[in-house]
mmCIF file of C-alpha atoms in Angstrom:
data_model
loop_
_atom_site.group_PDB
_atom_site.id
_atom_site.type_symbol
_atom_site.label_atom_id
_atom_site.label_comp_id
_atom_site.label_asym_id
_atom_site.label_seq_id
_atom_site.Cartn_x
_atom_site.Cartn_y
_atom_site.Cartn_z
ATOM 1 C CA MET A 1387 97.557 65.425 -29.350
ATOM 2 C CA LEU A 1388 98.601 67.622 -26.399
ATOM 3 C CA LYS A 1389 98.797 65.697 -23.120
ATOM 4 C CA THR A 1390 98.188 67.499 -19.844
ATOM 5 C CA PRO A 1391 100.318 66.223 -16.958
ATOM 6 C CA VAL A 1392 98.373 64.432 -14.225
ATOM 7 C CA TYR A 1393 99.737 66.718 -11.527
ATOM 8 C CA ILE A 1394 97.987 69.712 -13.150
ATOM 9 C CA TYR A 1395 94.623 67.991 -12.606
ATOM 10 C CA ILE A 1396 95.587 67.178 -9.028
ATOM 11 C CA LEU A 1397 96.476 70.803 -8.351
ATOM 12 C CA PHE A 1398 93.274 71.959 -10.027
ATOM 13 C CA PHE A 1399 90.995 69.785 -7.895
ATOM 14 C CA ALA A 1400 92.980 70.583 -4.751
ATOM 15 C CA SER A 1401 92.436 74.273 -5.430
ATOM 16 C CA LEU A 1402 88.689 73.702 -5.853
ATOM 17 C CA LEU A 1403 88.523 71.966 -2.470
ATOM 18 C CA SER A 1404 90.480 74.754 -0.829
ATOM 19 C CA SER A 1405 88.372 77.515 -2.365
ATOM 20 C CA SER A 1406 85.093 75.801 -1.425
ATOM 21 C CA ALA A 1407 86.081 75.460 2.232
ATOM 22 C CA GLN A 1408 86.683 79.070 3.178
ATOM 23 C CA ILE A 1409 86.140 80.300 6.712
ATOM 24 C CA PRO A 1410 83.240 82.770 6.406
ATOM 25 C CA GLU A 1411 83.009 86.260 7.840
ATOM 26 C CA PRO A 1412 81.226 86.891 11.163
ATOM 27 C CA ASP A 1413 77.529 87.708 11.383
ATOM 28 C CA TRP A 1414 78.013 89.384 14.760
ATOM 29 C CA ASN A 1415 80.304 89.461 17.761
ATOM 30 C CA LYS A 1416 79.898 90.512 21.382
ATOM 31 C CA GLN A 1417 82.338 91.247 24.169
ATOM 32 C CA SER A 1418 81.255 91.335 27.808
ATOM 33 C CA GLY A 1419 82.931 94.648 28.612
ATOM 34 C CA ILE A 1420 82.777 93.899 32.331
ATOM 35 C CA ARG A 1421 85.241 96.021 34.232
ATOM 36 C CA GLY A 1422 87.912 93.772 35.670
ATOM 37 C CA CYS A 1423 88.245 90.096 34.717
ATOM 38 C CA ASP A 1424 85.759 87.612 33.338
ATOM 39 C CA PHE A 1425 86.028 84.772 30.825
ATOM 40 C CA TYR A 1426 83.925 82.246 28.884
ATOM 41 C CA THR A 1427 84.759 78.521 28.877
ATOM 42 C CA ASP A 1428 81.878 76.676 27.156
ATOM 43 C CA ILE A 1429 78.881 77.205 24.880
ATOM 44 C CA LEU A 1430 75.877 75.283 23.594
ATOM 45 C CA GLU A 1431 73.089 76.053 21.139
ATOM 46 C CA ASP A 1432 70.118 76.189 23.440
ATOM 47 C CA ALA A 1433 67.040 74.003 23.005
ATOM 48 C CA ASN A 1434 65.042 77.240 23.405
ATOM 49 C CA LYS A 1435 66.993 78.809 20.489
ATOM 50 C CA GLY A 1436 69.932 81.126 20.803
ATOM 51 C CA TYR A 1437 73.078 80.240 22.757
ATOM 52 C CA THR A 1438 73.991 79.640 26.390
ATOM 53 C CA VAL A 1439 77.500 80.334 27.627
ATOM 54 C CA CYS A 1440 79.176 79.501 30.920
ATOM 55 C CA GLY A 1441 82.062 81.417 32.366
ATOM 56 C CA ALA A 1442 83.338 83.167 35.450
ATOM 57 C CA VAL A 1443 83.519 86.681 36.803
ATOM 58 C CA LYS A 1444 86.054 87.926 39.343
ATOM 59 C CA ILE A 1445 84.312 89.267 42.423
ATOM 60 C CA LYS A 1446 87.152 90.204 44.782
ATOM 61 C CA GLY A 1447 90.859 89.534 45.017
ATOM 62 C CA ASN A 1448 91.492 86.292 43.127
ATOM 63 C CA SER A 1449 88.031 84.881 43.796
ATOM 64 C CA PHE A 1450 85.610 83.973 40.977
ATOM 65 C CA ASP A 1451 81.928 83.066 40.756
ATOM 66 C CA PHE A 1452 80.215 80.993 38.070
ATOM 67 C CA GLU A 1453 78.353 82.923 35.394
ATOM 68 C CA LEU A 1454 75.679 81.689 32.970
ATOM 69 C CA ILE A 1455 74.617 83.918 30.057
ATOM 70 C CA ARG A 1456 71.753 83.417 27.579
ATOM 71 C CA PHE A 1457 72.079 85.040 24.149
ATOM 72 C CA THR A 1458 69.474 85.304 21.415
ATOM 73 C CA GLU A 1459 70.205 84.068 17.899
ATOM 74 C CA ASN A 1460 71.307 87.633 17.081
ATOM 75 C CA GLY A 1461 73.670 87.946 20.041
ATOM 76 C CA ASP A 1462 71.482 90.028 22.345
ATOM 77 C CA THR A 1463 71.756 89.123 26.033
ATOM 78 C CA LEU A 1464 68.526 87.642 27.446
ATOM 79 C CA TRP A 1465 69.744 87.139 30.998
ATOM 80 C CA THR A 1466 72.853 86.634 33.109
ATOM 81 C CA LYS A 1467 73.053 84.570 36.289
ATOM 82 C CA THR A 1468 75.951 84.776 38.737
ATOM 83 C CA ILE A 1469 76.208 81.792 41.072
ATOM 84 C CA GLY A 1470 78.701 81.572 43.895
ATOM 85 C CA THR A 1471 79.510 80.071 47.254
ATOM 86 C CA GLU A 1472 81.917 81.088 49.985
ATOM 87 C CA LYS A 1473 84.580 79.187 48.067
ATOM 88 C CA LYS A 1474 86.379 80.116 44.854
ATOM 89 C CA GLU A 1475 84.617 78.692 41.790
ATOM 90 C CA ILE A 1476 86.089 78.129 38.340
ATOM 91 C CA PRO A 1477 83.730 76.902 35.562
ATOM 92 C CA LYS A 1478 84.779 74.318 33.008
ATOM 93 C CA ARG A 1479 81.892 72.849 31.032
ATOM 94 C CA LEU A 1480 78.156 73.114 30.442
ATOM 95 C CA THR A 1481 75.528 70.708 29.114
ATOM 96 C CA GLN A 1482 71.766 70.807 28.601
ATOM 97 C CA LEU A 1483 69.614 67.840 29.543
ATOM 98 C CA THR A 1484 66.571 66.545 27.675
ATOM 99 C CA ASP A 1485 64.171 68.536 29.910
ATOM 100 C CA LYS A 1486 66.042 71.749 28.875
ATOM 101 C CA SER A 1487 67.669 72.156 32.290
ATOM 102 C CA TYR A 1488 71.401 72.862 32.508
ATOM 103 C CA VAL A 1489 74.207 71.162 34.390
ATOM 104 C CA LEU A 1490 77.183 73.418 34.979
ATOM 105 C CA MET A 1491 80.435 71.729 36.001
ATOM 106 C CA GLY A 1492 83.558 73.272 37.479
ATOM 107 C CA SER A 1493 85.853 73.289 40.465
ATOM 108 C CA CYS A 1494 85.614 74.971 43.834
ATOM 109 C CA THR A 1495 88.581 75.652 46.059
ATOM 110 C CA GLU A 1496 88.923 76.339 49.753
ATOM 111 C CA GLY A 1497 92.463 76.699 51.006
ATOM 112 C CA GLU A 1498 94.446 73.781 49.578
ATOM 113 C CA THR A 1499 91.374 71.608 48.972
ATOM 114 C CA GLN A 1500 89.807 71.486 45.510
ATOM 115 C CA SER A 1501 86.705 69.525 44.558
ATOM 116 C CA CYS A 1502 84.235 69.290 41.692
ATOM 117 C CA LEU A 1503 81.086 71.399 41.875
ATOM 118 C CA LEU A 1504 77.952 70.455 39.923
ATOM 119 C CA LEU A 1505 75.042 72.863 39.559
ATOM 120 C CA LYS A 1506 71.705 71.961 38.021
ATOM 121 C CA LEU A 1507 69.678 74.956 36.844
ATOM 122 C CA ASP A 1508 66.270 75.209 35.202
ATOM 123 C CA GLU A 1509 65.855 76.700 31.715
ATOM 124 C CA ASN A 1510 65.664 80.196 33.237
ATOM 125 C CA GLY A 1511 68.908 79.757 35.169
ATOM 126 C CA ASN A 1512 67.349 79.148 38.585
ATOM 127 C CA GLU A 1513 69.147 76.676 40.814
ATOM 128 C CA ILE A 1514 67.568 73.214 41.216
ATOM 129 C CA TRP A 1515 70.386 71.556 43.150
ATOM 130 C CA LYS A 1516 74.042 71.918 43.954
ATOM 131 C CA LYS A 1517 76.467 69.052 44.636
ATOM 132 C CA GLU A 1518 80.100 69.014 45.605
ATOM 133 C CA LEU A 1519 81.982 65.818 44.793
ATOM 134 C CA SER A 1520 84.494 64.729 47.381
ATOM 135 C CA ALA A 1521 88.077 65.927 47.208
ATOM 136 C CA GLU A 1522 89.249 62.522 45.956
ATOM 137 C CA TYR A 1523 87.952 63.608 42.540
ATOM 138 C CA THR A 1524 91.060 65.568 41.793
ATOM 139 C CA SER A 1525 89.883 66.737 38.371
ATOM 140 C CA VAL A 1526 86.631 66.651 36.392
ATOM 141 C CA GLU A 1527 87.307 67.971 32.899
ATOM 142 C CA ASP A 1528 84.259 67.326 30.696
ATOM 143 C CA ILE A 1529 80.512 66.699 30.793
ATOM 144 C CA ILE A 1530 77.987 65.490 28.205
ATOM 145 C CA SER A 1531 74.229 64.969 28.320
ATOM 146 C CA LEU A 1532 72.656 61.533 27.808
ATOM 147 C CA SER A 1533 69.071 60.342 27.393
ATOM 148 C CA ASP A 1534 66.522 60.397 30.254
ATOM 149 C CA ASN A 1535 68.063 63.554 31.773
ATOM 150 C CA HIS A 1536 71.217 61.636 32.642
ATOM 151 C CA PHE A 1537 74.744 62.932 32.052
ATOM 152 C CA ALA A 1538 78.333 61.704 32.029
ATOM 153 C CA LEU A 1539 81.533 63.127 33.533
ATOM 154 C CA ALA A 1540 85.172 62.494 32.641
ATOM 155 C CA GLY A 1541 88.383 63.362 34.427
ATOM 156 C CA SER A 1542 90.546 61.682 37.039
ATOM 157 C CA LYS A 1543 90.094 60.174 40.460
ATOM 158 C CA SER A 1544 92.767 59.677 43.059
ATOM 159 C CA GLU A 1545 93.237 58.644 46.641
ATOM 160 C CA THR A 1546 96.657 60.320 46.730
ATOM 161 C CA PRO A 1547 97.482 63.798 45.386
ATOM 162 C CA ASN A 1548 100.097 62.815 42.814
ATOM 163 C CA ASP A 1549 98.683 59.624 41.286
ATOM 164 C CA PRO A 1550 95.410 60.384 39.443
ATOM 165 C CA LYS A 1551 93.709 57.683 37.359
ATOM 166 C CA ILE A 1552 91.608 58.033 34.197
ATOM 167 C CA TRP A 1553 87.975 58.152 35.323
ATOM 168 C CA MET A 1554 84.468 58.446 33.933
ATOM 169 C CA ALA A 1555 81.010 58.254 35.471
ATOM 170 C CA THR A 1556 77.338 58.491 34.557
ATOM 171 C CA LEU A 1557 74.843 60.254 36.824
ATOM 172 C CA ASP A 1558 71.058 60.583 36.984
ATOM 173 C CA GLU A 1559 68.943 63.742 36.957
ATOM 174 C CA ASN A 1560 69.504 64.177 40.704
ATOM 175 C CA GLY A 1561 73.278 63.980 40.432
ATOM 176 C CA GLU A 1562 73.443 60.466 41.897
ATOM 177 C CA PHE A 1563 76.003 58.029 40.488
ATOM 178 C CA ILE A 1564 74.754 55.301 38.178
ATOM 179 C CA MET A 1565 78.149 53.980 37.110
ATOM 180 C CA GLU A 1566 81.785 54.982 37.536
ATOM 181 C CA LYS A 1567 84.945 53.369 36.188
ATOM 182 C CA LEU A 1568 88.721 53.735 36.369
ATOM 183 C CA PHE A 1569 91.004 52.818 33.467
ATOM 184 C CA MET A 1570 94.703 51.924 33.169
ATOM 185 C CA THR A 1571 95.210 52.094 36.916
ATOM 186 C CA ASP A 1572 98.904 51.182 36.616
ATOM 187 C CA MET A 1573 99.504 54.602 35.005
ATOM 188 C CA THR A 1574 98.922 58.230 35.905
ATOM 189 C CA GLY A 1575 96.250 59.813 33.736
ATOM 190 C CA CYS A 1576 93.299 62.134 33.249
ATOM 191 C CA ALA A 1577 90.445 62.068 30.724
ATOM 192 C CA ARG A 1578 90.191 65.471 29.050
ATOM 193 C CA SER A 1579 87.235 64.932 26.707
ATOM 194 C CA ILE A 1580 84.287 62.552 26.381
ATOM 195 C CA LYS A 1581 81.777 61.981 23.574
ATOM 196 C CA GLU A 1582 78.860 59.596 23.133
ATOM 197 C CA ILE A 1583 79.176 57.618 19.892
ATOM 198 C CA PRO A 1584 75.957 57.099 17.836
ATOM 199 C CA ASN A 1585 75.685 53.424 18.889
ATOM 200 C CA GLY A 1586 75.658 54.391 22.589
ATOM 201 C CA ASP A 1587 79.332 53.729 23.343
ATOM 202 C CA PHE A 1588 81.572 56.391 24.844
ATOM 203 C CA ALA A 1589 84.890 57.695 23.521
ATOM 204 C CA LEU A 1590 87.443 59.140 25.929
ATOM 205 C CA ALA A 1591 90.552 61.134 25.048
ATOM 206 C CA ALA A 1592 93.015 61.119 27.929
ATOM 207 C CA GLN A 1593 96.503 62.138 28.891
ATOM 208 C CA ILE A 1594 98.629 59.335 30.320
ATOM 209 C CA SER A 1595 102.134 58.931 31.744
ATOM 210 C CA GLU A 1596 104.238 57.007 34.187
ATOM 211 C CA ALA A 1597 104.002 58.390 37.713
ATOM 212 C CA GLY A 1598 106.536 61.130 38.347
ATOM 213 C CA LYS A 1599 107.511 61.561 34.666
ATOM 214 C CA ASN A 1600 107.397 64.882 32.801
ATOM 215 C CA ASN A 1601 106.572 63.265 29.451
ATOM 216 C CA CYS A 1602 103.061 62.073 28.636
ATOM 217 C CA ASP A 1603 101.054 60.561 25.768
ATOM 218 C CA ILE A 1604 97.513 60.613 24.429
ATOM 219 C CA ILE A 1605 95.296 57.569 24.784
ATOM 220 C CA ALA A 1606 91.817 57.056 23.306
ATOM 221 C CA ILE A 1607 89.442 54.559 24.910
ATOM 222 C CA ARG A 1608 86.194 53.185 23.515
ATOM 223 C CA ILE A 1609 83.817 52.194 26.318
ATOM 224 C CA SER A 1610 80.501 50.328 26.351
ATOM 225 C CA PRO A 1611 77.394 51.900 27.949
ATOM 226 C CA LEU A 1612 78.089 49.660 30.979
ATOM 227 C CA GLY A 1613 81.594 51.028 31.356
ATOM 228 C CA GLN A 1614 83.649 48.195 29.852
ATOM 229 C CA ALA A 1615 86.648 49.228 27.747
ATOM 230 C CA LYS A 1616 86.390 47.804 24.209
ATOM 231 C CA TRP A 1617 89.803 49.017 23.075
ATOM 232 C CA PHE A 1618 92.661 51.339 23.962
ATOM 233 C CA SER A 1619 94.534 53.318 21.312
ATOM 234 C CA TRP A 1620 97.825 54.616 22.688
ATOM 235 C CA ILE A 1621 99.458 57.441 20.712
ATOM 236 C CA LYS A 1622 103.027 57.415 21.999
ATOM 237 C CA THR A 1623 105.280 60.472 21.771
ATOM 238 C CA PRO A 1624 108.616 59.753 23.512
ATOM 239 C CA ASP A 1625 110.272 62.650 25.337
ATOM 240 C CA GLN A 1626 107.349 64.980 24.694
ATOM 241 C CA LYS A 1627 104.409 66.321 26.671
ATOM 242 C CA VAL A 1628 101.196 65.728 24.724
ATOM 243 C CA TRP A 1629 97.605 66.065 25.798
ATOM 244 C CA PRO A 1630 94.174 66.095 24.128
ATOM 245 C CA ALA A 1631 91.703 68.956 24.420
ATOM 246 C CA CYS A 1632 88.753 67.606 22.398
ATOM 247 C CA ILE A 1633 87.593 64.347 20.820
ATOM 248 C CA CYS A 1634 85.036 64.378 18.007
ATOM 249 C CA CYS A 1635 83.245 61.770 15.873
ATOM 250 C CA SER A 1636 83.862 62.167 12.143
ATOM 251 C CA PRO A 1637 81.377 61.252 9.347
ATOM 252 C CA ASP A 1638 83.380 58.135 8.436
ATOM 253 C CA SER A 1639 82.857 56.687 11.961
ATOM 254 C CA ALA A 1640 86.406 57.572 12.970
ATOM 255 C CA LEU A 1641 87.490 59.712 15.920
ATOM 256 C CA MET A 1642 89.388 62.977 15.612
ATOM 257 C CA ILE A 1643 91.451 64.271 18.535
ATOM 258 C CA VAL A 1644 92.914 67.760 18.718
ATOM 259 C CA GLY A 1645 95.236 69.039 21.396
ATOM 260 C CA TRP A 1646 98.673 70.255 22.347
ATOM 261 C CA ASN A 1647 102.123 68.811 21.724
ATOM 262 C CA GLY A 1648 104.988 70.134 23.830
ATOM 263 C CA LYS A 1649 108.426 69.403 22.398
ATOM 264 C CA CYS A 1650 111.072 69.670 25.080
ATOM 265 C CA LEU A 1651 113.947 72.017 24.227
ATOM 266 C CA ASN A 1652 116.169 70.789 27.051
ATOM 267 C CA ASP A 1653 116.218 67.739 29.331
ATOM 268 C CA ILE A 1654 112.602 66.662 29.848
ATOM 269 C CA ASN A 1655 113.476 65.115 33.200
ATOM 270 C CA SER A 1656 115.173 68.246 34.489
ATOM 271 C CA ALA A 1657 113.664 70.341 37.261
ATOM 272 C CA ASP A 1658 112.574 72.993 34.744
ATOM 273 C CA PRO A 1659 111.892 71.527 31.272
ATOM 274 C CA ILE A 1660 111.256 74.100 28.520
ATOM 275 C CA PHE A 1661 108.605 73.286 25.898
ATOM 276 C CA ASP A 1662 107.719 74.584 22.438
ATOM 277 C CA TYR A 1663 104.005 73.912 21.972
ATOM 278 C CA ASP A 1664 102.356 72.904 18.694
ATOM 279 C CA LEU A 1665 98.889 71.832 17.648
ATOM 280 C CA VAL A 1666 98.543 68.055 17.352
ATOM 281 C CA LEU A 1667 95.892 66.121 15.382
ATOM 282 C CA ASN A 1668 95.107 62.418 15.504
ATOM 283 C CA LYS A 1669 92.639 60.280 13.581
ATOM 284 C CA ILE A 1670 91.614 56.828 14.844
ATOM 285 C CA ASN A 1671 89.218 54.438 13.105
ATOM 286 C CA SER A 1672 86.252 52.744 14.768
ATOM 287 C CA SER A 1673 88.406 49.732 15.688
ATOM 288 C CA GLY A 1674 91.042 51.805 17.483
ATOM 289 C CA GLU A 1675 93.652 51.790 14.716
ATOM 290 C CA ILE A 1676 95.675 55.010 14.521
ATOM 291 C CA LEU A 1677 95.216 56.244 10.942
ATOM 292 C CA TRP A 1678 97.528 59.238 11.195
ATOM 293 C CA THR A 1679 99.059 61.787 13.539
ATOM 294 C CA LYS A 1680 99.902 65.298 12.367
ATOM 295 C CA SER A 1681 101.415 68.353 13.960
ATOM 296 C CA VAL A 1682 101.117 72.027 13.031
ATOM 297 C CA ASP A 1683 104.612 73.277 13.817
ATOM 298 C CA ARG A 1684 105.305 76.849 12.781
ATOM 299 C CA GLU A 1685 107.464 79.623 14.124
ATOM 300 C CA GLY A 1686 106.292 80.230 17.681
ATOM 301 C CA SER A 1687 103.593 78.150 19.373
ATOM 302 C CA GLU A 1688 100.160 76.903 18.308
ATOM 303 C CA GLY A 1689 97.507 74.908 20.116
ATOM 304 C CA GLY A 1690 94.077 73.372 19.557
ATOM 305 C CA ASN A 1691 91.282 73.591 22.140
ATOM 306 C CA ALA A 1692 88.244 72.268 20.240
ATOM 307 C CA LEU A 1693 87.045 71.185 16.810
ATOM 308 C CA THR A 1694 83.781 70.784 14.934
ATOM 309 C CA ILE A 1695 82.738 69.022 11.714
ATOM 310 C CA ARG A 1696 81.318 71.343 9.091
ATOM 311 C CA PRO A 1697 78.473 70.413 6.681
ATOM 312 C CA ASP A 1698 80.983 70.031 3.824
ATOM 313 C CA GLY A 1699 82.880 67.314 5.749
ATOM 314 C CA THR A 1700 85.845 69.511 6.670
ATOM 315 C CA PHE A 1701 86.843 70.401 10.228
ATOM 316 C CA ILE A 1702 87.460 73.718 11.920
ATOM 317 C CA ILE A 1703 89.809 73.797 14.884
ATOM 318 C CA ALA A 1704 89.646 76.566 17.484
ATOM 319 C CA GLY A 1705 92.817 77.447 19.340
ATOM 320 C CA ILE A 1706 95.604 79.994 19.608
ATOM 321 C CA LYS A 1707 98.462 81.058 17.393
ATOM 322 C CA ALA A 1708 101.531 82.790 18.766
ATOM 323 C CA THR A 1709 103.939 83.390 15.891
ATOM 324 C CA SER A 1710 105.688 86.107 17.825
ATOM 325 C CA PHE A 1711 108.505 87.049 15.437
ATOM 326 C CA ILE A 1712 106.127 88.307 12.737
ATOM 327 C CA GLY A 1713 103.344 89.487 15.025
ATOM 328 C CA LYS A 1714 100.641 86.909 14.211
ATOM 329 C CA ILE A 1715 99.261 86.320 17.683
ATOM 330 C CA GLY A 1716 95.710 85.679 18.812
ATOM 331 C CA PRO A 1717 92.673 83.383 18.788
ATOM 332 C CA TRP A 1718 92.955 81.143 15.760
ATOM 333 C CA LEU A 1719 90.702 79.074 13.480
ATOM 334 C CA LEU A 1720 92.223 76.377 11.258
ATOM 335 C CA ASN A 1721 90.234 74.624 8.527
ATOM 336 C CA ILE A 1722 91.406 71.083 7.622
ATOM 337 C CA ASP A 1723 90.144 68.318 5.357
ATOM 338 C CA PRO A 1724 89.293 64.776 6.606
ATOM 339 C CA ASP A 1725 92.935 63.741 6.082
ATOM 340 C CA GLY A 1726 94.280 66.556 8.236
ATOM 341 C CA ASN A 1727 95.534 68.708 5.358
ATOM 342 C CA GLU A 1728 95.370 72.436 5.987
ATOM 343 C CA LEU A 1729 92.881 74.310 3.792
ATOM 344 C CA ASN A 1730 92.823 77.823 5.218
ATOM 345 C CA GLU A 1731 92.939 79.716 8.487
ATOM 346 C CA LYS A 1732 91.712 82.876 10.185
ATOM 347 C CA LEU A 1733 93.384 84.835 12.959
ATOM 348 C CA LEU A 1734 90.881 86.623 15.182
ATOM 349 C CA ARG A 1735 91.505 89.890 16.971
ATOM 350 C CA LEU A 1736 93.754 89.655 20.035
ATOM 351 C CA ARG A 1737 92.029 91.432 22.887
ATOM 352 C CA PHE A 1738 94.470 90.785 25.745
ATOM 353 C CA ASN A 1739 97.202 88.362 26.765
ATOM 354 C CA ASN A 1740 96.311 84.660 26.777
ATOM 355 C CA ASP A 1741 93.264 85.202 24.570
ATOM 356 C CA HIS A 1742 92.258 81.823 23.062
ATOM 357 C CA ALA A 1743 89.467 80.599 20.819
ATOM 358 C CA SER A 1744 88.430 78.109 23.479
ATOM 359 C CA ARG A 1745 85.290 76.405 22.108
ATOM 360 C CA ILE A 1746 83.551 76.079 18.729
ATOM 361 C CA ILE A 1747 80.099 74.673 17.901
ATOM 362 C CA ASN A 1748 78.012 74.412 14.752
ATOM 363 C CA SER A 1749 74.802 76.438 14.614
ATOM 364 C CA SER A 1750 71.528 75.151 13.193
ATOM 365 C CA ASP A 1751 71.549 77.771 10.404
ATOM 366 C CA GLY A 1752 74.711 76.239 8.904
ATOM 367 C CA GLY A 1753 77.147 78.655 10.530
ATOM 368 C CA PHE A 1754 79.230 78.230 13.651
ATOM 369 C CA VAL A 1755 79.970 80.037 16.916
ATOM 370 C CA VAL A 1756 83.291 80.557 18.692
ATOM 371 C CA ILE A 1757 83.913 81.802 22.236
ATOM 372 C CA GLY A 1758 86.918 82.853 24.279
ATOM 373 C CA PRO A 1759 89.212 83.578 25.969
ATOM 374 C CA GLY A 1760 88.986 80.279 27.845
ATOM 375 C CA MET A 1761 90.156 79.800 31.400
ATOM 376 C CA GLN A 1762 92.381 82.583 32.714
ATOM 377 C CA GLU A 1763 94.970 82.720 35.471
ATOM 378 C CA GLU A 1764 93.824 84.024 38.843
ATOM 379 C CA GLU A 1765 96.446 86.766 38.722
ATOM 380 C CA ASN A 1766 95.043 88.280 35.504
ATOM 381 C CA THR A 1767 93.706 91.762 36.089
ATOM 382 C CA ARG A 1768 91.962 92.152 32.738
ATOM 383 C CA SER A 1769 90.098 89.833 30.389
ATOM 384 C CA ASP A 1770 86.697 89.848 28.689
ATOM 385 C CA GLY A 1771 84.489 86.999 27.648
ATOM 386 C CA TRP A 1772 83.619 87.154 23.948
ATOM 387 C CA ILE A 1773 81.430 85.346 21.420
ATOM 388 C CA VAL A 1774 81.547 85.462 17.618
ATOM 389 C CA LYS A 1775 78.862 84.030 15.327
ATOM 390 C CA PHE A 1776 80.043 83.126 11.786
ATOM 391 C CA ARG A 1777 77.583 82.920 8.933
ATOM 392 C CA ALA A 1778 77.004 79.904 6.701
ATOM 393 C CA LEU A 1779 78.778 79.865 3.355
#
């Protein structure tokens, strides 16, 4: 009797998994085409159908205004709202509350002073209220909607410029604080991403380091609805600069974190450390145990900005690939299985320098939507916001 080696079966089933988890082709794509510089930073599938995107448009010099754009399910523009003040505004994140209103979160700068700006808009993009958090909130990085038209913020809070602390808060429909908390106050840190877990807890992914150090680590924190930390999961990376960009709940009740890992090529404590950046992935179980940490380290630099869980249980990461020696540069999608193994990838068209796939969300028809280029430098003279809708397999 002929015996087939076990490894042949393993390879066979691995190939089936890989072939069944292809990244589909786009249904449609749109580019703003605005003369000058604009960019998109966040997207949601709107409760009124279609998609809503937040971004910024340059108005004069290096000054930007917020921009909110509503697209139909087919990518046609329904309306665009430009919202500005006398200050310079940079958008970061967008959420939609249970009454279908929006809360747009970003920063506003006047001279050397930067603060967080919150804008609440009705479902047609008309302003309901505007609030500027005090300058002691040195960074607000993420926002999520909660029940009862409430929402949560995550970032850092500091009384001194160079010693931020990991911070989160919940606010009511009028933008008034319900609860705010600081974590690991003996360290310097900033929460980069927040999610609400199905049982009502919160999960934070934060960057953390000793004050004045160039190296930093990732820390995940599980927090009760009342703001009490249930556990801390510290992912240490000595002599490296590592930070999360997105935290996501996986079907097995674990947490997935995607971000950037900077490996120092010279002395990390020097005045000018040089880093080679790679995409970093972490999986943590519901008790805070680190299950695995993986890095995508190829020729050049790679990075992950966001991830989403697909209906087949795999993940798609949105980021950037810069494999400069062989010309593979541009917005990048990477498909991985629940154990972090690479299945396939897709390089999107590079439109201009620093063009990232900055956010990715699932769509209700089984597909997904990606936007870019993400936040751009003030000195950029040319960039376009873009959106690509991928069909379901």
